[in-house]
Tab-separated table of C-alpha atoms and ligand atoms in Angstrom:
chain	number	residue	atom	x	y	z
A	25	MET	CA	37.572	-34.746	214.906
A	26	GLU	CA	36.848	-37.053	217.775
A	27	ARG	CA	39.007	-40.126	217.998
A	28	ILE	CA	37.563	-43.383	219.200
A	29	ILE	CA	40.037	-45.943	220.480
A	30	LEU	CA	39.200	-49.627	220.852
A	31	THR	CA	41.663	-52.211	222.006
A	32	GLY	CA	41.896	-55.165	224.333
A	33	ASP	CA	43.550	-58.331	225.509
A	34	ARG	CA	42.671	-61.989	225.695
A	35	PRO	CA	42.527	-63.012	229.340
A	36	THR	CA	44.746	-66.088	229.381
A	37	GLY	CA	47.079	-65.027	232.187
A	38	LYS	CA	48.474	-62.015	234.000
A	39	LEU	CA	50.058	-59.119	232.153
A	40	HIS	CA	53.850	-58.691	232.001
A	41	LEU	CA	56.381	-55.987	231.169
A	42	GLY	CA	55.995	-56.758	227.471
A	43	HIS	CA	52.340	-55.763	227.701
A	44	TYR	CA	53.314	-52.737	229.743
A	45	VAL	CA	55.697	-51.224	227.193
A	46	GLY	CA	53.898	-52.613	224.146
A	47	SER	CA	50.363	-51.519	224.906
A	48	LEU	CA	49.505	-50.358	228.426
A	49	GLN	CA	51.734	-47.269	228.246
A	50	ASN	CA	50.114	-46.303	224.954
A	51	ARG	CA	46.655	-46.551	226.521
A	52	LEU	CA	47.646	-44.487	229.539
A	53	LYS	CA	48.744	-41.739	227.206
A	54	LEU	CA	45.620	-41.961	225.056
A	55	GLN	CA	43.227	-41.741	228.003
A	56	GLU	CA	44.679	-38.299	228.841
A	57	GLU	CA	44.182	-36.869	225.345
A	58	ASP	CA	41.439	-34.439	224.352
A	59	ASN	CA	38.663	-35.510	221.980
A	60	THR	CA	39.570	-39.129	222.550
A	61	LYS	CA	37.264	-41.856	223.817
A	62	VAL	CA	39.028	-44.986	224.951
A	63	PHE	CA	37.436	-48.453	225.150
A	64	VAL	CA	39.480	-51.326	226.532
A	65	MET	CA	37.942	-54.756	226.187
A	66	ILE	CA	38.759	-57.949	228.019
A	67	ALA	CA	38.346	-60.403	225.156
A	68	ASP	CA	37.103	-63.432	227.061
A	69	GLN	CA	35.145	-64.802	224.092
A	70	GLN	CA	38.241	-64.707	221.963
A	71	ALA	CA	40.207	-66.420	224.743
A	72	LEU	CA	37.596	-69.178	224.744
A	73	THR	CA	38.099	-69.885	221.036
A	74	ASP	CA	41.095	-72.017	221.966
A	75	ASN	CA	40.247	-72.665	225.623
A	76	ALA	CA	36.753	-74.118	225.339
A	77	ASP	CA	37.682	-76.871	227.785
A	78	ASN	CA	39.210	-74.467	230.288
A	79	PRO	CA	36.742	-71.676	231.084
A	80	GLU	CA	38.155	-71.464	234.633
A	81	LYS	CA	41.442	-70.221	233.255
A	82	VAL	CA	39.654	-67.505	231.296
A	83	GLN	CA	37.475	-66.570	234.243
A	84	GLN	CA	40.427	-66.297	236.640
A	85	SER	CA	42.546	-64.416	234.128
A	86	LEU	CA	39.749	-61.933	233.553
A	87	ILE	CA	39.985	-60.555	237.072
A	88	GLU	CA	43.807	-60.624	236.957
A	89	VAL	CA	43.848	-58.603	233.751
A	90	ALA	CA	41.349	-56.142	235.213
A	91	LEU	CA	43.587	-55.751	238.269
A	92	ASP	CA	46.606	-55.184	236.018
A	93	TYR	CA	44.704	-52.491	234.097
A	94	LEU	CA	43.679	-50.647	237.234
A	95	ALA	CA	47.112	-51.073	238.823
A	96	VAL	CA	48.962	-49.365	235.966
A	97	GLY	CA	46.504	-46.488	236.067
A	98	LEU	CA	43.782	-47.106	233.524
A	99	ASP	CA	41.100	-44.912	235.026
A	100	PRO	CA	37.489	-46.068	234.654
A	101	LYS	CA	36.430	-42.409	234.643
A	102	LYS	CA	38.447	-41.884	231.468
A	103	THR	CA	38.547	-45.335	229.914
A	104	THR	CA	35.599	-47.659	229.456
A	105	ILE	CA	36.814	-51.073	230.541
A	106	PHE	CA	34.409	-53.854	229.588
A	107	ILE	CA	33.966	-57.591	229.069
A	108	GLN	CA	33.464	-58.872	225.536
A	109	SER	CA	31.038	-61.664	226.437
A	110	GLN	CA	28.679	-59.227	228.135
A	111	ILE	CA	27.972	-57.357	224.882
A	112	PRO	CA	25.479	-59.544	222.957
A	113	GLN	CA	25.588	-57.214	219.950
A	114	LEU	CA	29.148	-58.355	219.163
A	115	PRO	CA	28.342	-61.947	218.178
A	116	GLU	CA	25.283	-60.703	216.299
A	117	LEU	CA	27.428	-58.357	214.218
A	118	THR	CA	29.933	-61.173	213.742
A	119	LEU	CA	27.248	-63.363	212.215
A	120	TYR	CA	26.334	-60.759	209.594
A	121	TYR	CA	29.976	-59.997	208.793
A	122	LEU	CA	30.762	-63.685	208.303
A	123	ASN	CA	28.646	-63.589	205.156
A	124	LEU	CA	31.000	-60.997	203.695
A	125	VAL	CA	34.192	-62.964	204.376
A	126	THR	CA	35.411	-66.056	202.537
A	127	VAL	CA	37.006	-69.100	204.121
A	128	ALA	CA	39.967	-68.570	201.773
A	129	ARG	CA	40.450	-65.044	203.111
A	130	LEU	CA	40.508	-66.334	206.692
A	131	GLN	CA	42.993	-69.022	205.708
A	132	ARG	CA	45.319	-66.326	204.411
A	133	ASN	CA	45.270	-64.289	207.624
A	134	PRO	CA	48.944	-64.500	208.685
A	135	THR	CA	48.289	-64.273	212.425
A	136	VAL	CA	45.664	-67.031	212.340
A	137	LYS	CA	48.010	-69.093	210.180
A	138	SER	CA	50.903	-68.900	212.621
A	139	GLU	CA	48.666	-69.432	215.638
A	140	ILE	CA	47.268	-72.613	214.052
A	141	GLN	CA	50.884	-73.801	213.686
A	142	GLU	CA	51.882	-72.808	217.217
A	143	LYS	CA	48.866	-74.423	218.808
A	144	GLY	CA	49.277	-77.554	216.706
A	145	PHE	CA	45.645	-77.643	215.564
A	146	ASN	CA	46.525	-79.388	212.276
A	147	GLU	CA	43.211	-80.500	210.773
A	148	SER	CA	41.154	-79.924	213.921
A	149	ILE	CA	40.923	-76.156	214.014
A	150	PRO	CA	37.941	-75.046	216.092
A	151	ALA	CA	35.644	-73.132	213.734
A	152	GLY	CA	35.227	-70.396	216.338
A	153	PHE	CA	38.970	-69.930	216.482
A	154	PHE	CA	39.264	-69.910	212.716
A	155	MET	CA	36.815	-67.049	212.349
A	156	TYR	CA	37.936	-64.931	215.290
A	157	PRO	CA	39.297	-62.173	213.022
A	158	VAL	CA	35.683	-61.528	212.012
A	159	SER	CA	34.616	-61.362	215.630
A	160	GLN	CA	37.470	-58.942	216.191
A	161	ALA	CA	36.148	-56.848	213.290
A	162	ALA	CA	32.842	-56.743	215.171
A	163	ASP	CA	34.617	-55.646	218.388
A	164	ILE	CA	36.230	-52.769	216.576
A	165	THR	CA	33.418	-51.617	214.286
A	166	ALA	CA	30.725	-51.849	216.980
A	167	PHE	CA	32.374	-48.831	218.597
A	168	LYS	CA	33.106	-47.113	215.270
A	169	ALA	CA	36.701	-47.075	216.408
A	170	THR	CA	38.875	-44.737	214.390
A	171	HIS	CA	42.080	-46.100	215.908
A	172	VAL	CA	43.208	-49.470	217.225
A	173	PRO	CA	46.414	-49.402	219.286
A	174	VAL	CA	47.908	-52.899	219.151
A	175	GLY	CA	51.158	-54.745	218.542
A	176	GLU	CA	52.589	-55.602	215.159
A	177	ASP	CA	51.100	-59.130	215.356
A	178	GLN	CA	47.593	-57.628	215.230
A	179	LYS	CA	48.157	-55.811	211.936
A	180	PRO	CA	46.340	-58.492	209.904
A	181	MET	CA	43.314	-58.169	212.210
A	182	VAL	CA	43.032	-54.437	211.665
A	183	GLU	CA	43.514	-54.945	207.933
A	184	GLN	CA	40.740	-57.504	207.851
A	185	THR	CA	38.523	-55.189	209.881
A	186	ARG	CA	39.052	-52.444	207.317
A	187	GLU	CA	38.017	-54.869	204.581
A	188	VAL	CA	34.879	-55.911	206.438
A	189	ALA	CA	33.885	-52.284	207.032
A	190	ARG	CA	34.497	-51.401	203.394
A	191	ASP	CA	32.636	-54.455	202.074
A	192	PHE	CA	29.716	-53.828	204.386
A	193	ASN	CA	29.355	-50.191	203.367
A	194	ARG	CA	29.661	-51.080	199.693
A	195	THR	CA	27.263	-54.012	199.856
A	196	TYR	CA	24.541	-52.141	201.734
A	197	LYS	CA	25.248	-48.790	200.086
A	198	GLN	CA	25.568	-46.806	203.292
A	199	ASP	CA	28.465	-45.405	205.255
A	200	VAL	CA	27.641	-47.129	208.508
A	201	LEU	CA	30.960	-48.680	209.528
A	202	VAL	CA	34.293	-46.937	210.077
A	203	GLU	CA	37.602	-48.211	208.696
A	204	PRO	CA	40.022	-47.982	211.616
A	205	ASP	CA	43.709	-47.082	211.566
A	206	ILE	CA	46.265	-49.010	213.559
A	207	ILE	CA	48.436	-47.294	216.192
A	208	LEU	CA	51.654	-49.248	216.670
A	209	PRO	CA	53.781	-49.064	219.827
A	210	PRO	CA	56.631	-46.530	219.869
A	211	GLN	CA	59.656	-47.563	217.802
A	212	GLY	CA	61.521	-50.449	219.397
A	213	GLN	CA	58.982	-51.034	222.157
A	214	GLY	CA	56.642	-53.397	220.375
A	215	ARG	CA	58.528	-56.556	221.151
A	216	LEU	CA	60.213	-56.526	224.526
A	217	VAL	CA	62.638	-59.428	224.714
A	218	GLY	CA	62.168	-61.978	227.514
A	219	ILE	CA	64.640	-62.351	230.368
A	220	ASP	CA	66.240	-65.355	228.594
A	221	GLY	CA	67.105	-63.199	225.583
A	222	LYS	CA	65.627	-65.865	223.310
A	223	GLY	CA	62.478	-64.247	222.039
A	224	LYS	CA	59.635	-61.899	222.773
A	225	MET	CA	58.494	-61.907	226.395
A	226	SER	CA	55.597	-64.330	226.544
A	227	LYS	CA	53.775	-66.570	228.904
A	228	SER	CA	54.372	-69.660	226.785
A	229	LEU	CA	58.158	-69.133	226.828
A	230	ASN	CA	58.099	-68.594	230.592
A	231	ASN	CA	60.494	-65.656	230.276
A	232	GLY	CA	58.406	-62.831	231.684
A	233	ILE	CA	58.398	-60.400	234.554
A	234	TYR	CA	54.810	-59.841	235.643
A	235	LEU	CA	53.248	-56.652	236.977
A	236	SER	CA	52.065	-58.730	239.934
A	237	ASP	CA	55.456	-60.328	240.695
A	238	SER	CA	56.715	-59.816	244.253
A	239	ALA	CA	59.910	-57.855	244.893
A	240	GLU	CA	61.740	-61.118	245.589
A	241	VAL	CA	60.589	-62.743	242.365
A	242	ILE	CA	61.556	-59.687	240.328
A	243	GLN	CA	65.011	-59.716	241.877
A	244	LYS	CA	65.459	-63.420	241.192
A	245	LYS	CA	64.434	-62.965	237.579
A	246	VAL	CA	66.758	-60.002	237.102
A	247	MET	CA	69.693	-61.880	238.623
A	248	SER	CA	69.067	-64.781	236.209
A	249	MET	CA	68.869	-62.546	233.137
A	250	TYR	CA	70.738	-63.315	229.950
A	251	THR	CA	73.711	-60.974	229.458
A	252	ASP	CA	76.831	-61.520	227.359
A	253	PRO	CA	77.871	-65.182	227.586
A	254	ASN	CA	81.459	-64.243	226.714
A	255	HIS	CA	81.731	-61.743	229.547
A	256	ILE	CA	83.227	-64.105	232.072
A	257	ARG	CA	85.560	-62.074	234.273
A	258	VAL	CA	84.728	-58.603	235.486
A	259	GLU	CA	87.742	-57.128	233.719
A	260	ASP	CA	86.724	-58.594	230.330
A	261	PRO	CA	85.141	-56.232	227.815
A	262	GLY	CA	81.423	-56.991	227.519
A	263	GLN	CA	78.858	-56.679	224.780
A	264	VAL	CA	75.873	-54.402	225.241
A	265	GLU	CA	73.943	-55.379	222.089
A	266	GLY	CA	71.653	-58.333	222.708
A	267	ASN	CA	72.402	-58.059	226.425
A	268	VAL	CA	68.999	-58.138	228.085
A	269	VAL	CA	70.070	-56.049	231.086
A	270	PHE	CA	71.009	-53.158	228.809
A	271	THR	CA	67.953	-53.634	226.615
A	272	TYR	CA	65.808	-53.222	229.728
A	273	LEU	CA	67.835	-50.255	230.976
A	274	ASP	CA	67.227	-48.575	227.611
A	275	VAL	CA	63.501	-49.136	227.991
A	276	PHE	CA	62.937	-48.590	231.716
A	277	ASP	CA	65.651	-46.261	233.031
A	278	ASP	CA	64.809	-42.591	232.580
A	279	ASP	CA	68.393	-41.610	233.422
A	280	LYS	CA	69.783	-42.021	229.898
A	281	GLU	CA	73.136	-40.449	230.788
A	282	LYS	CA	73.721	-43.018	233.492
A	283	VAL	CA	72.814	-45.833	231.091
A	284	GLN	CA	75.321	-44.503	228.552
A	285	GLU	CA	77.986	-44.350	231.252
A	286	LEU	CA	77.323	-47.954	232.272
A	287	LYS	CA	77.418	-49.107	228.652
A	288	ASP	CA	80.779	-47.421	228.072
A	289	GLN	CA	82.181	-48.959	231.207
A	290	TYR	CA	80.818	-52.417	230.386
A	291	ARG	CA	82.247	-52.312	226.874
A	292	ALA	CA	85.664	-51.250	228.154
A	293	GLY	CA	85.725	-53.980	230.800
A	294	GLY	CA	85.717	-53.694	234.552
A	295	LEU	CA	81.961	-53.690	235.150
A	296	GLY	CA	80.520	-56.954	236.424
A	297	ASP	CA	77.172	-58.519	235.569
A	298	VAL	CA	76.112	-58.640	239.197
A	299	LYS	CA	76.574	-54.891	239.482
A	300	ILE	CA	74.528	-54.015	236.410
A	301	LYS	CA	71.858	-56.491	237.430
A	302	ARG	CA	71.603	-54.909	240.865
A	303	TYR	CA	71.287	-51.526	239.220
A	304	LEU	CA	68.541	-52.744	236.853
A	305	ASN	CA	66.802	-54.391	239.788
A	306	ASP	CA	66.624	-51.011	241.561
A	307	VAL	CA	65.201	-49.392	238.425
A	308	LEU	CA	62.541	-52.078	237.949
A	309	GLN	CA	61.623	-52.235	241.623
A	310	ALA	CA	61.058	-48.467	241.666
A	311	LYS	CA	58.772	-48.775	238.643
A	312	LEU	CA	56.864	-51.856	239.744
A	313	GLN	CA	56.433	-51.260	243.462
A	314	PRO	CA	53.721	-48.596	243.160
A	315	ILE	CA	51.946	-50.683	240.505
A	316	ARG	CA	52.057	-53.761	242.745
A	317	GLU	CA	50.788	-51.815	245.735
A	318	ARG	CA	47.850	-50.394	243.784
A	319	ARG	CA	47.162	-53.883	242.485
A	320	GLU	CA	47.082	-55.322	246.000
A	321	ALA	CA	44.725	-52.577	247.131
A	322	PHE	CA	42.281	-53.271	244.282
A	323	ALA	CA	42.590	-57.023	244.851
A	324	GLU	CA	41.241	-56.587	248.350
A	325	ASP	CA	37.892	-55.515	246.964
A	326	LYS	CA	37.194	-57.711	243.951
A	327	ASP	CA	33.499	-56.839	244.116
A	328	ALA	CA	34.395	-53.218	243.442
A	329	VAL	CA	36.507	-54.319	240.468
A	330	MET	CA	33.618	-56.369	239.076
A	331	GLU	CA	31.363	-53.350	239.563
A	332	ILE	CA	33.757	-51.252	237.440
A	333	LEU	CA	33.572	-53.927	234.727
A	334	ARG	CA	29.786	-54.090	234.994
A	335	GLU	CA	29.391	-50.357	234.570
A	336	GLY	CA	31.894	-50.340	231.708
A	337	SER	CA	30.076	-53.185	230.000
A	338	GLN	CA	26.761	-51.375	230.356
A	339	LYS	CA	28.202	-48.265	228.717
A	340	ALA	CA	29.797	-50.331	225.968
A	341	GLU	CA	26.581	-52.201	225.285
A	342	ALA	CA	24.693	-48.953	224.683
A	343	VAL	CA	27.211	-47.942	222.019
A	344	ALA	CA	27.221	-51.379	220.356
A	345	ALA	CA	23.407	-51.458	220.345
A	346	GLN	CA	23.293	-48.186	218.431
A	347	THR	CA	25.699	-49.519	215.783
A	348	LEU	CA	23.835	-52.825	215.483
A	349	ASP	CA	20.620	-50.907	214.927
A	350	GLU	CA	22.215	-48.954	212.084
A	351	VAL	CA	23.654	-52.158	210.645
A	352	LYS	CA	20.248	-53.845	210.624
A	353	ASP	CA	18.659	-50.745	209.114
A	354	ALA	CA	21.230	-50.780	206.319
A	355	MET	CA	20.607	-54.490	205.720
A	356	GLY	CA	16.858	-53.983	205.756
A	357	ILE	CA	16.221	-56.490	208.523
A	358	ASN	CA	14.868	-54.214	211.212
A	359	TYR	CA	11.418	-55.726	210.593
A	360	PHE	CA	9.603	-54.570	213.706
A	361	LYS	CA	10.878	-51.062	213.862
B	144	LIG	N1	43.447	-60.274	219.451
B	144	LIG	C1	43.789	-59.549	220.640
B	144	LIG	C2	44.827	-60.377	221.416
B	144	LIG	O1	45.134	-61.482	221.031
B	144	LIG	C3	42.623	-59.263	221.559
B	144	LIG	C4	41.501	-58.522	220.898
B	144	LIG	C5	40.232	-58.994	220.684
B	144	LIG	C6	41.523	-57.201	220.380
B	144	LIG	N2	39.470	-58.043	220.086
B	144	LIG	C7	40.220	-56.943	219.888
B	144	LIG	C8	42.502	-56.220	220.286
B	144	LIG	C9	39.895	-55.724	219.263
B	144	LIG	C10	42.177	-55.020	219.679
B	144	LIG	C11	40.892	-54.777	219.174
B	144	LIG	O2	45.336	-59.926	222.408
């Protein structure tokens, strides 16, 4: 059976290593697989649900995210990259789905709940923000996605999408919409810790290494990384667990034997933080340099990047239009057909 993949990101900044291990790597793999269509959406409308007063940020981030996609190797010949706001069928589907979802159900969505807390909306939650899970259900079902590769935090969105699809099909007595399955990142790679060791790498915590960071910035960030606070002198035994340098070596260094050797040495004592940081820096620089160079090359021709997004959006719109037509047929509102 053919698999249809739909996923995306809100453009609210550049992408970092957490995105790379948590979702970009997954997409790169999927775009090479047989019988698999991949759609990657830049969710600018969703970004606007809590940035209504700052469209410039969304607009600027959109091109940065597109550059990050192309830099890591998403290939427009294999993956349809498109912009959410350019597909008018998505908000139309959203409007019909909203009638199948209760306010109470939205209030229970755990991701929306914690975002409302984080963003400090209190009693002034923008209605568009509040209902974005339904818009996300439209994003996914418009493409009849069978699989949605996302992080753990998006589980409630996929669950709610399944409910919408099921309710729609039951209500209108036709199997129009597809209930998608979630694809989670490989074990242990869903939540890359930030360089401060305090929490998940994220823009708001300012603890990220970005795909677009210069070699100097990467080095600076690596040298400031959280290690083992009790490892004071080189000869002291050090702790590897919770030590960000080793966490990153586990994720990014393909030479697992070498990593094991370094861990043994660090635990025994006699291996300094500066040394392991320099080693990690080499590993990260080797990984990020080609990505950064491709990024710079694409950035020189932003018109060409926008053209890729335009073509992708055109392709995506054709698919969404077909689904919307079926949806309206099922609802009996295709009056002039
Ligand atoms: N909610 C996702 C995020 O915060 C972005 C997104 C919007 C998305 N629509 C989607 C992801 C559909 C997967 C499928 O990054």
